Short mmCIF file of C-alpha atoms in Angstrom, two decimals:
data_model
loop_
_atom_site.label_atom_id
_atom_site.label_comp_id
_atom_site.label_asym_id
_atom_site.label_seq_id
_atom_site.Cartn_x
_atom_site.Cartn_y
_atom_site.Cartn_z
CA UNK K 1 0.00 0.00 0.00
CA UNK K 2 2.79 2.38 0.93
CA UNK K 3 4.67 1.70 -2.33
CA UNK K 4 1.57 2.54 -4.37
CA UNK K 5 1.14 5.73 -2.40
CA UNK K 6 4.79 6.64 -2.96
CA UNK K 7 4.48 5.97 -6.68
CA UNK K 8 1.42 8.19 -6.94
CA UNK K 9 3.15 10.94 -4.98
CA UNK K 10 6.24 10.84 -7.20
CA UNK K 11 4.06 10.97 -10.33
CA UNK K 12 2.09 14.01 -9.16
CA UNK K 13 5.00 15.76 -7.45
CA UNK K 14 5.48 19.21 -9.00
CA UNK K 15 2.15 19.31 -10.85
CA UNK K 16 0.81 22.53 -9.36
CA UNK K 17 -2.12 24.77 -10.33
CA UNK K 18 0.39 27.34 -11.53
CA UNK K 19 2.13 24.80 -13.79
CA UNK K 20 -1.24 23.74 -15.21
CA UNK K 21 -1.99 27.41 -15.91
CA UNK K 22 1.31 27.68 -17.82
CA UNK K 23 0.40 24.66 -19.92
CA UNK K 24 -3.10 25.95 -20.61
CA UNK K 25 -1.99 29.43 -21.71
CA UNK K 26 1.06 28.46 -23.76
CA UNK K 27 -0.70 25.62 -25.60
CA UNK K 28 -3.27 28.04 -26.96
CA UNK K 29 -0.63 28.49 -29.67
CA UNK K 30 -0.88 24.86 -30.90
CA UNK K 31 -4.67 25.18 -30.56
CA UNK K 32 -4.47 28.01 -33.10
CA UNK K 33 -2.60 25.72 -35.49
CA UNK K 34 -5.35 23.11 -35.32
CA UNK K 35 -8.08 25.72 -35.62
CA UNK K 36 -6.62 27.36 -38.73
CA UNK K 37 -5.84 23.96 -40.26
CA UNK K 38 -9.54 23.02 -40.17
CA UNK K 39 -11.33 26.38 -40.29
CA UNK K 40 -12.01 26.33 -44.07
CA UNK K 41 -13.09 22.68 -44.26
CA UNK K 42 -16.79 22.87 -43.36
CA UNK K 43 -17.65 26.37 -44.70
CA UNK K 44 -15.74 25.97 -47.99
CA UNK K 45 -18.89 25.90 -50.15
CA UNK K 46 -20.31 29.01 -48.45
CA UNK K 47 -17.04 30.96 -48.62
CA UNK K 48 -16.61 30.17 -52.33
CA UNK K 49 -20.22 31.11 -53.20
CA UNK K 50 -21.00 27.50 -54.14
CA UNK K 51 -23.76 27.03 -51.55
CA UNK K 52 -27.14 28.53 -52.28
CA UNK K 53 -28.26 31.57 -50.32
CA UNK K 54 -30.96 31.19 -47.68
CA UNK K 55 -33.29 33.75 -46.12
CA UNK K 56 -31.16 33.72 -42.99
CA UNK K 57 -28.09 34.40 -45.10
CA UNK K 58 -29.74 37.44 -46.71
CA UNK K 59 -30.69 38.87 -43.31
CA UNK K 60 -27.21 38.33 -41.89
CA UNK K 61 -25.53 39.89 -44.92
CA UNK K 62 -26.91 43.31 -44.00
CA UNK K 63 -25.09 43.12 -40.70
CA UNK K 64 -21.73 42.90 -42.44
CA UNK K 65 -22.13 46.21 -44.23
CA UNK K 66 -20.16 46.43 -47.47
CA UNK K 67 -18.33 43.13 -46.99
CA UNK K 68 -19.31 40.53 -49.59
CA UNK K 69 -21.34 37.58 -48.35
CA UNK K 70 -18.92 35.22 -50.09
CA UNK K 71 -15.72 35.31 -52.18
CA UNK K 72 -15.82 33.47 -55.52
CA UNK K 73 -12.77 31.22 -55.93
CA UNK K 74 -11.64 28.56 -58.34
CA UNK K 75 -10.21 25.29 -57.04
CA UNK K 76 -6.70 26.58 -57.61
CA UNK K 77 -7.37 29.84 -55.79
CA UNK K 78 -8.93 28.05 -52.85
CA UNK K 79 -5.92 25.75 -52.77
CA UNK K 80 -3.68 28.80 -52.59
CA UNK K 81 -5.67 30.30 -49.72
CA UNK K 82 -5.55 26.97 -47.87
CA UNK K 83 -1.91 26.19 -48.55
CA UNK K 84 -0.47 29.64 -47.87
CA UNK K 85 -1.11 29.00 -44.17
CA UNK K 86 1.61 26.33 -44.27
CA UNK K 87 4.05 28.70 -46.00
CA UNK K 88 3.54 31.22 -43.21
CA UNK K 89 4.08 28.38 -40.75
CA UNK K 90 7.37 27.51 -42.40
CA UNK K 91 8.58 31.11 -42.03
CA UNK K 92 7.46 31.21 -38.40
CA UNK K 93 9.16 27.90 -37.62
CA UNK K 94 12.49 28.94 -39.17
CA UNK K 95 12.44 32.29 -37.36
CA UNK K 96 11.31 31.12 -33.93
CA UNK K 97 14.09 28.59 -33.33
CA UNK K 98 17.04 30.99 -33.37
CA UNK K 99 14.97 33.62 -31.55
CA UNK K 100 14.08 31.20 -28.76
CA UNK K 101 17.71 30.14 -28.45
CA UNK K 102 19.12 33.65 -28.15
CA UNK K 103 16.25 35.57 -26.51
CA UNK K 104 14.39 32.89 -24.57
CA UNK K 105 11.18 30.94 -25.01
CA UNK K 106 8.84 33.66 -23.75
CA UNK K 107 9.53 36.38 -26.33
CA UNK K 108 8.61 34.34 -29.44
CA UNK K 109 5.43 33.12 -27.73
CA UNK K 110 4.42 36.72 -27.04
CA UNK K 111 5.27 37.80 -30.59
CA UNK K 112 3.22 34.94 -32.03
CA UNK K 113 0.06 36.34 -30.41
CA UNK K 114 0.40 39.46 -32.57
CA UNK K 115 0.08 37.27 -35.66
CA UNK K 116 -2.76 35.31 -34.04
CA UNK K 117 -4.69 38.57 -33.66
CA UNK K 118 -3.85 40.32 -36.95
CA UNK K 119 -4.27 37.21 -39.13
CA UNK K 120 -7.86 36.37 -38.10
CA UNK K 121 -8.75 40.07 -38.18
CA UNK K 122 -7.84 40.24 -41.87
CA UNK K 123 -9.49 36.89 -42.58
CA UNK K 124 -12.80 37.79 -40.98
CA UNK K 125 -12.94 41.21 -42.69
CA UNK K 126 -11.53 40.07 -46.04
CA UNK K 127 -13.23 41.65 -49.07
CA UNK K 128 -11.13 39.64 -51.54
CA UNK K 129 -9.10 36.49 -52.05
CA UNK K 130 -5.80 38.24 -51.48
CA UNK K 131 -6.71 39.80 -48.14
CA UNK K 132 -7.98 36.40 -47.00
CA UNK K 133 -4.70 34.83 -48.14
CA UNK K 134 -2.59 37.43 -46.32
CA UNK K 135 -4.58 36.79 -43.14
CA UNK K 136 -4.02 33.06 -43.46
CA UNK K 137 -0.30 33.65 -44.05
CA UNK K 138 0.04 35.80 -40.92
CA UNK K 139 -1.85 33.25 -38.85
CA UNK K 140 0.53 30.62 -40.21
CA UNK K 141 3.57 32.61 -39.05
CA UNK K 142 2.19 32.63 -35.52
CA UNK K 143 1.31 28.93 -35.64
CA UNK K 144 4.74 27.99 -36.96
CA UNK K 145 6.47 29.90 -34.16
CA UNK K 146 4.17 28.39 -31.52
CA UNK K 147 4.79 24.83 -32.67
CA UNK K 148 8.53 25.39 -32.32
CA UNK K 149 8.60 27.06 -28.92
CA UNK K 150 5.64 25.67 -26.96
CA UNK K 151 6.77 22.00 -26.96
CA UNK K 152 10.22 23.13 -25.80
CA UNK K 153 8.79 25.28 -23.01
CA UNK K 154 6.42 22.53 -21.89
CA UNK K 155 9.18 19.91 -21.81
CA UNK K 156 11.50 22.25 -19.90
CA UNK K 157 8.91 23.12 -17.24
CA UNK K 158 7.12 19.76 -16.83
CA UNK K 159 8.05 17.50 -13.87
CA UNK K 160 10.57 14.89 -15.07
CA UNK K 161 8.25 11.92 -14.47
CA UNK K 162 5.49 13.44 -16.60
CA UNK K 163 7.37 15.04 -19.49
CA UNK K 164 5.91 12.60 -21.98
CA UNK K 165 2.37 13.07 -20.74
CA UNK K 166 2.53 16.86 -20.80
CA UNK K 167 4.48 16.72 -24.05
CA UNK K 168 1.25 15.33 -25.50
CA UNK K 169 -0.48 18.59 -24.55
CA UNK K 170 0.73 20.13 -27.83
CA UNK K 171 -1.06 17.50 -29.90
CA UNK K 172 -4.07 17.53 -27.56
CA UNK K 173 -4.54 21.25 -28.05
CA UNK K 174 -4.04 20.93 -31.81
CA UNK K 175 -6.92 18.45 -31.75
CA UNK K 176 -9.01 20.75 -29.56
CA UNK K 177 -8.49 23.47 -32.16
CA UNK K 178 -9.47 21.11 -34.99
CA UNK K 179 -12.65 19.97 -33.22
CA UNK K 180 -13.55 23.54 -32.23
CA UNK K 181 -13.22 24.76 -35.83
CA UNK K 182 -15.14 21.79 -37.20
CA UNK K 183 -18.00 22.22 -34.75
CA UNK K 184 -18.22 25.97 -35.40
CA UNK K 185 -18.08 25.32 -39.14
CA UNK K 186 -20.77 22.66 -38.95
CA UNK K 187 -23.24 25.06 -37.30
CA UNK K 188 -22.16 28.38 -38.88
CA UNK K 189 -21.64 27.44 -42.53
CA UNK K 190 -24.32 29.73 -43.91
CA UNK K 191 -24.66 33.32 -45.02
CA UNK K 192 -21.90 35.54 -43.71
CA UNK K 193 -21.48 33.61 -40.47
CA UNK K 194 -18.32 31.98 -41.81
CA UNK K 195 -16.64 35.28 -40.93
CA UNK K 196 -17.47 34.66 -37.28
CA UNK K 197 -15.76 31.27 -37.48
CA UNK K 198 -12.56 32.97 -38.66
CA UNK K 199 -12.85 35.80 -36.11
CA UNK K 200 -12.94 33.40 -33.13
CA UNK K 201 -9.22 32.66 -33.56
CA UNK K 202 -8.44 36.36 -33.06
CA UNK K 203 -10.36 36.35 -29.78
CA UNK K 204 -8.30 33.38 -28.60
CA UNK K 205 -5.15 35.30 -29.55
CA UNK K 206 -6.20 38.22 -27.35
CA UNK K 207 -6.75 35.87 -24.39
CA UNK K 208 -3.34 34.29 -24.85
CA UNK K 209 -1.61 37.65 -25.21
CA UNK K 210 -2.92 38.73 -21.82
CA UNK K 211 -2.29 35.37 -20.16
CA UNK K 212 1.38 35.27 -21.17
CA UNK K 213 2.15 38.21 -18.89
CA UNK K 214 1.92 35.75 -15.98
CA UNK K 215 4.23 33.19 -17.64
CA UNK K 216 7.93 33.13 -16.61
CA UNK K 217 10.95 32.37 -18.73
CA UNK K 218 11.99 28.72 -19.00
CA UNK K 219 14.23 27.74 -16.06
CA UNK K 220 16.30 25.46 -18.30
CA UNK K 221 17.00 28.31 -20.72
CA UNK K 222 17.94 30.64 -17.87
CA UNK K 223 20.31 28.04 -16.42
CA UNK K 224 21.89 27.39 -19.81
CA UNK K 225 22.55 31.14 -20.16
CA UNK K 226 24.33 31.29 -16.81
CA UNK K 227 21.40 32.76 -14.82
CA UNK K 228 21.27 29.85 -12.40
CA UNK K 229 19.88 31.68 -9.38
CA UNK K 230 16.96 33.17 -11.31
CA UNK K 231 16.34 29.77 -12.90
CA UNK K 232 16.10 28.08 -9.51
CA UNK K 233 13.72 30.70 -8.18
CA UNK K 234 11.52 30.31 -11.26
CA UNK K 235 11.53 26.50 -11.06
CA UNK K 236 10.74 26.59 -7.35
CA UNK K 237 7.72 28.79 -8.07
CA UNK K 238 6.52 26.45 -10.81
CA UNK K 239 6.93 23.37 -8.57
CA UNK K 240 5.15 24.99 -5.62
CA UNK K 241 7.91 24.27 -3.13
CA UNK K 242 8.46 20.62 -4.17
CA UNK K 243 11.97 19.17 -4.16
CA UNK K 244 13.86 20.40 -7.21
CA UNK K 245 17.36 19.12 -6.36
CA UNK K 246 17.34 16.37 -9.00
CA UNK K 247 16.34 18.80 -11.72
CA UNK K 248 18.97 21.31 -10.64
CA UNK K 249 21.59 18.56 -10.75
CA UNK K 250 20.94 18.25 -14.47
CA UNK K 251 22.03 21.87 -14.92
CA UNK K 252 25.50 21.33 -13.47
CA UNK K 253 25.20 24.41 -11.22
CA UNK K 254 28.08 25.73 -9.20
CA UNK K 255 28.38 26.64 -5.52
CA UNK K 256 28.30 30.28 -6.56
CA UNK K 257 24.92 29.63 -8.18
CA UNK K 258 23.70 28.04 -4.93
CA UNK K 259 24.70 31.13 -2.99
CA UNK K 260 22.93 33.37 -5.48
CA UNK K 261 19.78 31.25 -5.18
CA UNK K 262 19.76 31.60 -1.40
CA UNK K 263 20.27 35.34 -1.80
CA UNK K 264 17.28 35.63 -4.10
CA UNK K 265 15.06 33.54 -1.82
CA UNK K 266 15.94 35.72 1.16
CA UNK K 267 15.10 38.85 -0.81
CA UNK K 268 18.58 40.33 -0.61
CA UNK K 269 20.40 41.87 -3.52
CA UNK K 270 21.71 39.10 -5.74
CA UNK K 271 21.78 41.19 -8.90
CA UNK K 272 25.55 41.49 -9.02
CA UNK K 273 25.95 37.76 -9.49
CA UNK K 274 22.79 37.13 -11.51
CA UNK K 275 24.72 36.60 -14.72
CA UNK K 276 27.83 34.89 -13.36
CA UNK K 277 26.62 31.74 -11.64
CA UNK K 278 28.04 29.47 -14.31
CA UNK K 279 29.66 29.79 -17.71
CA UNK K 280 27.16 30.49 -20.45
CA UNK K 281 26.72 27.76 -23.05
CA UNK K 282 27.17 29.15 -26.53
CA UNK K 283 23.93 28.97 -28.50
CA UNK K 284 24.17 26.83 -31.62
CA UNK K 285 22.77 28.32 -34.83
CA UNK K 286 20.32 26.78 -37.26
CA UNK K 287 23.02 25.87 -39.81
CA UNK K 288 25.77 25.02 -37.34
CA UNK K 289 23.61 22.43 -35.61
CA UNK K 290 23.38 20.35 -38.80
CA UNK K 291 27.13 19.68 -38.87
CA UNK K 292 27.78 19.70 -35.12
CA UNK K 293 29.21 16.29 -34.09
CA UNK K 294 26.93 16.09 -31.03
CA UNK K 295 23.73 17.14 -32.76
CA UNK K 296 23.56 16.04 -36.40
CA UNK K 297 22.13 12.64 -35.44
CA UNK K 298 19.36 14.36 -33.50
CA UNK K 299 18.57 16.56 -36.51
CA UNK K 300 18.13 13.46 -38.67
CA UNK K 301 15.99 11.78 -35.99
CA UNK K 302 13.57 14.62 -35.28
CA UNK K 303 13.31 15.67 -38.92
CA UNK K 304 12.58 12.11 -39.99
CA UNK K 305 9.91 11.66 -37.33
CA UNK K 306 8.28 14.97 -38.23
CA UNK K 307 8.19 14.00 -41.90
CA UNK K 308 6.65 10.67 -40.93
CA UNK K 309 3.99 12.48 -38.90
CA UNK K 310 2.64 14.14 -42.05
CA UNK K 311 3.62 11.74 -44.84
CA UNK K 312 1.75 8.86 -43.23
CA UNK K 313 -1.32 10.79 -44.36
CA UNK K 314 -3.25 12.03 -41.34
CA UNK K 315 -4.02 15.44 -42.86
CA UNK K 316 -5.62 13.79 -45.87
CA UNK K 317 -8.38 12.92 -43.39
CA UNK K 318 -8.31 16.12 -41.32
CA UNK K 319 -8.46 18.40 -44.36
CA UNK K 320 -10.29 16.35 -46.99
CA UNK K 321 -12.50 13.85 -45.18
CA UNK K 322 -15.71 15.50 -46.43
CA UNK K 323 -14.79 15.29 -50.11
CA UNK K 324 -13.06 11.92 -49.66
CA UNK K 325 -16.07 10.19 -48.10
CA UNK K 326 -18.92 12.14 -49.67
CA UNK K 327 -19.20 9.64 -52.52
CA UNK K 328 -19.72 6.71 -50.14
CA UNK K 329 -21.46 8.57 -47.30
CA UNK K 330 -23.01 11.69 -48.88
CA UNK K 331 -25.33 12.57 -46.00
CA UNK K 332 -22.93 11.81 -43.15
CA UNK K 333 -19.57 13.16 -44.37
CA UNK K 334 -19.82 16.34 -42.28
CA UNK K 335 -20.71 14.46 -39.11
CA UNK K 336 -17.95 11.93 -39.72
CA UNK K 337 -15.49 14.82 -39.99
CA UNK K 338 -16.55 16.06 -36.55
CA UNK K 339 -16.44 12.48 -35.21
CA UNK K 340 -12.90 12.04 -36.54
CA UNK K 341 -11.78 15.19 -34.74
CA UNK K 342 -13.43 14.14 -31.48
CA UNK K 343 -11.96 10.64 -31.67
CA UNK K 344 -8.49 12.06 -32.34
CA UNK K 345 -8.82 14.27 -29.27
CA UNK K 346 -10.18 11.53 -26.99
CA UNK K 347 -7.53 8.98 -27.97
CA UNK K 348 -4.73 11.55 -27.65
CA UNK K 349 -5.85 12.43 -24.12
CA UNK K 350 -6.33 8.78 -23.16
CA UNK K 351 -2.93 7.78 -24.51
CA UNK K 352 -1.01 10.79 -23.15
CA UNK K 353 0.61 8.80 -20.28
CA UNK K 354 1.69 5.96 -22.60
CA UNK K 355 4.97 7.50 -23.72
CA UNK K 356 6.08 7.79 -20.07
CA UNK K 357 5.16 4.16 -19.42
CA UNK K 358 5.98 2.37 -22.66
CA UNK K 359 8.61 4.77 -23.98
CA UNK K 360 8.61 7.25 -26.86
CA UNK K 361 10.02 4.84 -29.42
CA UNK K 362 7.54 2.01 -28.81
CA UNK K 363 4.61 4.45 -29.01
CA UNK K 364 5.91 5.70 -32.36
CA UNK K 365 6.27 2.18 -33.72
CA UNK K 366 2.80 1.12 -32.57
CA UNK K 367 1.32 4.28 -34.06
CA UNK K 368 3.03 3.97 -37.44
CA UNK K 369 2.18 0.28 -37.81
CA UNK K 370 -1.48 1.03 -36.98
CA UNK K 371 -1.64 3.82 -39.55
CA UNK K 372 -0.03 1.70 -42.24
CA UNK K 373 -2.43 -1.19 -41.64
CA UNK K 374 -5.50 1.02 -41.65
CA UNK K 375 -4.30 2.91 -44.73
CA UNK K 376 -4.45 -0.42 -46.58
CA UNK K 377 -7.93 -1.15 -45.21
CA UNK K 378 -9.12 2.34 -46.15
CA UNK K 379 -7.79 1.92 -49.69
CA UNK K 380 -9.67 -1.34 -50.14
CA UNK K 381 -12.79 0.10 -48.52
CA UNK K 382 -12.92 3.06 -50.91
CA UNK K 383 -11.94 1.12 -54.03
CA UNK K 384 -14.52 -1.61 -53.46
CA UNK K 385 -17.09 0.81 -51.97
CA UNK K 386 -17.40 -1.00 -48.65
CA UNK K 387 -18.94 1.73 -46.50
CA UNK K 388 -18.48 0.12 -43.10
CA UNK K 389 -14.84 -0.77 -43.81
CA UNK K 390 -14.13 2.76 -45.05
CA UNK K 391 -15.72 4.38 -42.00
CA UNK K 392 -14.05 2.07 -39.47
CA UNK K 393 -10.64 2.27 -41.18
CA UNK K 394 -10.87 6.08 -41.20
CA UNK K 395 -11.53 6.18 -37.46
CA UNK K 396 -8.82 3.63 -36.62
CA UNK K 397 -6.36 5.43 -38.92
CA UNK K 398 -6.79 8.62 -36.90
CA UNK K 399 -6.83 6.75 -33.57
CA UNK K 400 -3.50 5.11 -34.45
CA UNK K 401 -2.02 8.52 -35.18
CA UNK K 402 -3.06 9.74 -31.74
CA UNK K 403 -1.27 6.88 -29.96
CA UNK K 404 2.22 8.13 -30.73
CA UNK K 405 2.90 9.83 -34.04
CA UNK K 406 0.69 12.75 -33.03
CA UNK K 407 2.10 13.76 -29.61
CA UNK K 408 5.59 12.22 -29.39
CA UNK K 409 7.44 14.12 -32.18
CA UNK K 410 6.86 17.46 -30.45
CA UNK K 411 8.79 16.32 -27.36
CA UNK K 412 11.79 14.76 -29.08
CA UNK K 413 13.78 17.90 -29.94
CA UNK K 414 14.10 18.97 -26.30
CA UNK K 415 15.15 15.44 -25.27
CA UNK K 416 17.67 14.66 -28.01
CA UNK K 417 19.80 17.83 -27.72
CA UNK K 418 20.88 20.23 -24.99
CA UNK K 419 19.19 23.61 -24.32
CA UNK K 420 21.80 25.43 -26.40
CA UNK K 421 20.71 23.56 -29.55
CA UNK K 422 17.05 22.80 -28.96
CA UNK K 423 15.76 25.95 -30.68
CA UNK K 424 17.68 25.31 -33.88
CA UNK K 425 16.77 21.61 -33.81
CA UNK K 426 13.08 22.34 -33.33
CA UNK K 427 13.19 24.80 -36.22
CA UNK K 428 14.52 22.12 -38.57
CA UNK K 429 11.95 19.65 -37.28
CA UNK K 430 9.01 22.02 -37.71
CA UNK K 431 10.28 23.22 -41.09
CA UNK K 432 10.20 19.61 -42.28
CA UNK K 433 6.74 19.23 -40.76
CA UNK K 434 5.37 22.34 -42.49
CA UNK K 435 6.85 21.35 -45.86
CA UNK K 436 5.33 17.88 -45.59
CA UNK K 437 2.00 19.41 -44.54
CA UNK K 438 2.10 21.65 -47.61
CA UNK K 439 2.88 18.70 -49.88
CA UNK K 440 -0.04 16.66 -48.52
CA UNK K 441 -2.44 19.62 -48.56
CA UNK K 442 -1.63 20.63 -52.12
CA UNK K 443 -1.11 17.31 -53.86
CA UNK K 444 -3.48 14.88 -52.13
CA UNK K 445 -6.52 15.92 -54.24
CA UNK K 446 -4.45 15.79 -57.44
CA UNK K 447 -2.90 12.38 -56.74
CA UNK K 448 -6.13 10.93 -55.41
CA UNK K 449 -7.83 11.83 -58.70
CA UNK K 450 -4.90 10.73 -60.87
CA UNK K 451 -4.43 7.35 -59.19
CA UNK K 452 -8.10 6.64 -58.74
CA UNK K 453 -10.12 7.27 -55.59
CA UNK K 454 -8.59 5.53 -52.57
CA UNK K 455 -5.44 4.17 -54.22
CA UNK K 456 -3.28 6.93 -52.77
CA UNK K 457 -3.60 5.17 -49.42
CA UNK K 458 -1.37 2.43 -50.80
CA UNK K 459 1.25 5.19 -51.08
CA UNK K 460 0.64 6.22 -47.47
CA UNK K 461 0.94 2.58 -46.39
CA UNK K 462 4.31 2.33 -48.14
CA UNK K 463 5.50 5.55 -46.50
CA UNK K 464 4.39 4.15 -43.13
CA UNK K 465 6.45 1.00 -43.72
CA UNK K 466 9.52 3.12 -44.53
CA UNK K 467 8.91 5.31 -41.48
CA UNK K 468 8.63 2.24 -39.24
CA UNK K 469 12.05 1.06 -40.40
CA UNK K 470 13.58 4.49 -39.91
CA UNK K 471 12.31 4.87 -36.33
CA UNK K 472 13.32 1.32 -35.40
CA UNK K 473 16.84 1.82 -36.79
CA UNK K 474 17.76 5.44 -36.06
CA UNK K 475 15.63 7.02 -33.31
CA UNK K 476 16.85 6.34 -29.74
CA UNK K 477 14.66 5.91 -26.67
CA UNK K 478 14.61 8.99 -24.41
CA UNK K 479 12.36 7.75 -21.61
CA UNK K 480 14.11 7.91 -18.24
CA UNK K 481 17.22 9.60 -19.63
CA UNK K 482 18.50 12.64 -17.77
CA UNK K 483 19.92 14.53 -20.75
CA UNK K 484 20.95 14.25 -24.40
CA UNK K 485 24.38 12.91 -23.49
CA UNK K 486 22.79 9.91 -21.77
CA UNK K 487 20.36 9.41 -24.65
CA UNK K 488 23.17 9.14 -27.18
CA UNK K 489 25.59 7.32 -24.87
CA UNK K 490 28.09 10.17 -24.65
CA UNK K 491 30.15 11.12 -21.63
CA UNK K 492 28.55 13.98 -19.73
CA UNK K 493 29.81 17.39 -20.85
CA UNK K 494 31.59 19.58 -18.33
CA UNK K 495 30.51 23.17 -19.09
#
């Protein structure tokens, strides 16, 4: 009985209301990514003037003044408006990594909220295709930056025993954003109300902007920059007075840093030593990290896993499930889209603790094998018009993604390299992710039509098989490892 109690205590130790607040506020950034990814799915026909006007639509149009009720777009133009979000995300991802390395995790998160406010503002008030596209691009910049920095911040502030579980919070909030957008789109896809769907993201950006004023800088980043005393004070506040000695040991702090910490806790003037507690680790740039002998393997690992996350095909369902299944299930495609989003969210939440119990690598392998198997079943279901098989395979395909390939990749960068390189590494990882997202978003409809409906899932199954081999061969297990040196079997660095 006592051992069970001790285990429970160690698992919950350090999970304070303040830490949960930090997770909730910072992960509004990934929520924005999910929201913008799915926001055009349900109201597409209304936005493009394809859907017929209703009496309610005519009444609501007068409330929007001179703004057009809809914006006529060809398939190519709508593809541009959809895909430009990923190009903005690529820019945000490449910019946020170096910024988070040199200036801290907090600044890029605050800057991203500016894009989260301006982007939806332009989208919701767009009188033309190009204004709508610019709004989507700006929102993408914010989302790209958030997906780089938020997983790092969460991993660096989460209690060691629950890093994997809280690392899943990025994917959980992405799914919350997807479901939120799909539900809003399902009920508001008429008249000019699609503008309200797009405006909601701006309101979320305002909430996050205000909430970030109560968020501290990452203790790990502060310690890596030589500000050990401030880092300890910040970590102690996040942990609510819980024992932080083991975490501090991972920083390699000096006795001078200990004295500074005591000075800060007692409220005396420790400013003179606030930047001298330990030598500052030189930040590694986005190009230097690729050839660095200690980090190039990690770049290959996280980039490969991020490519697998998208090239196994999950966004073909998230973004195109309505058109994909409308032929087989014409009256239920919209509801199935919502159901897919809800299932993805539920399974991600339910499986969040798995990576801490089974390990990151095993979760990835189980996830990829499940996606590959269900991609084959989905292909056969669509080709031979087996409705039940198609519906079940779609749901299991997304559920498999949520087991590991959804949440785990976002935690790997901070576990495979040290704090001095994590920003640059995450930038490469997210750049690969955004490029792969763009490829799937732009070319899935084209290839699906060219190969014949459903046959593209044979391609996704093949990519899943390749990804399984890559993870099994190259990606190391990080569960239970204190730092990147232990993960890769190197001798501990003396900084």
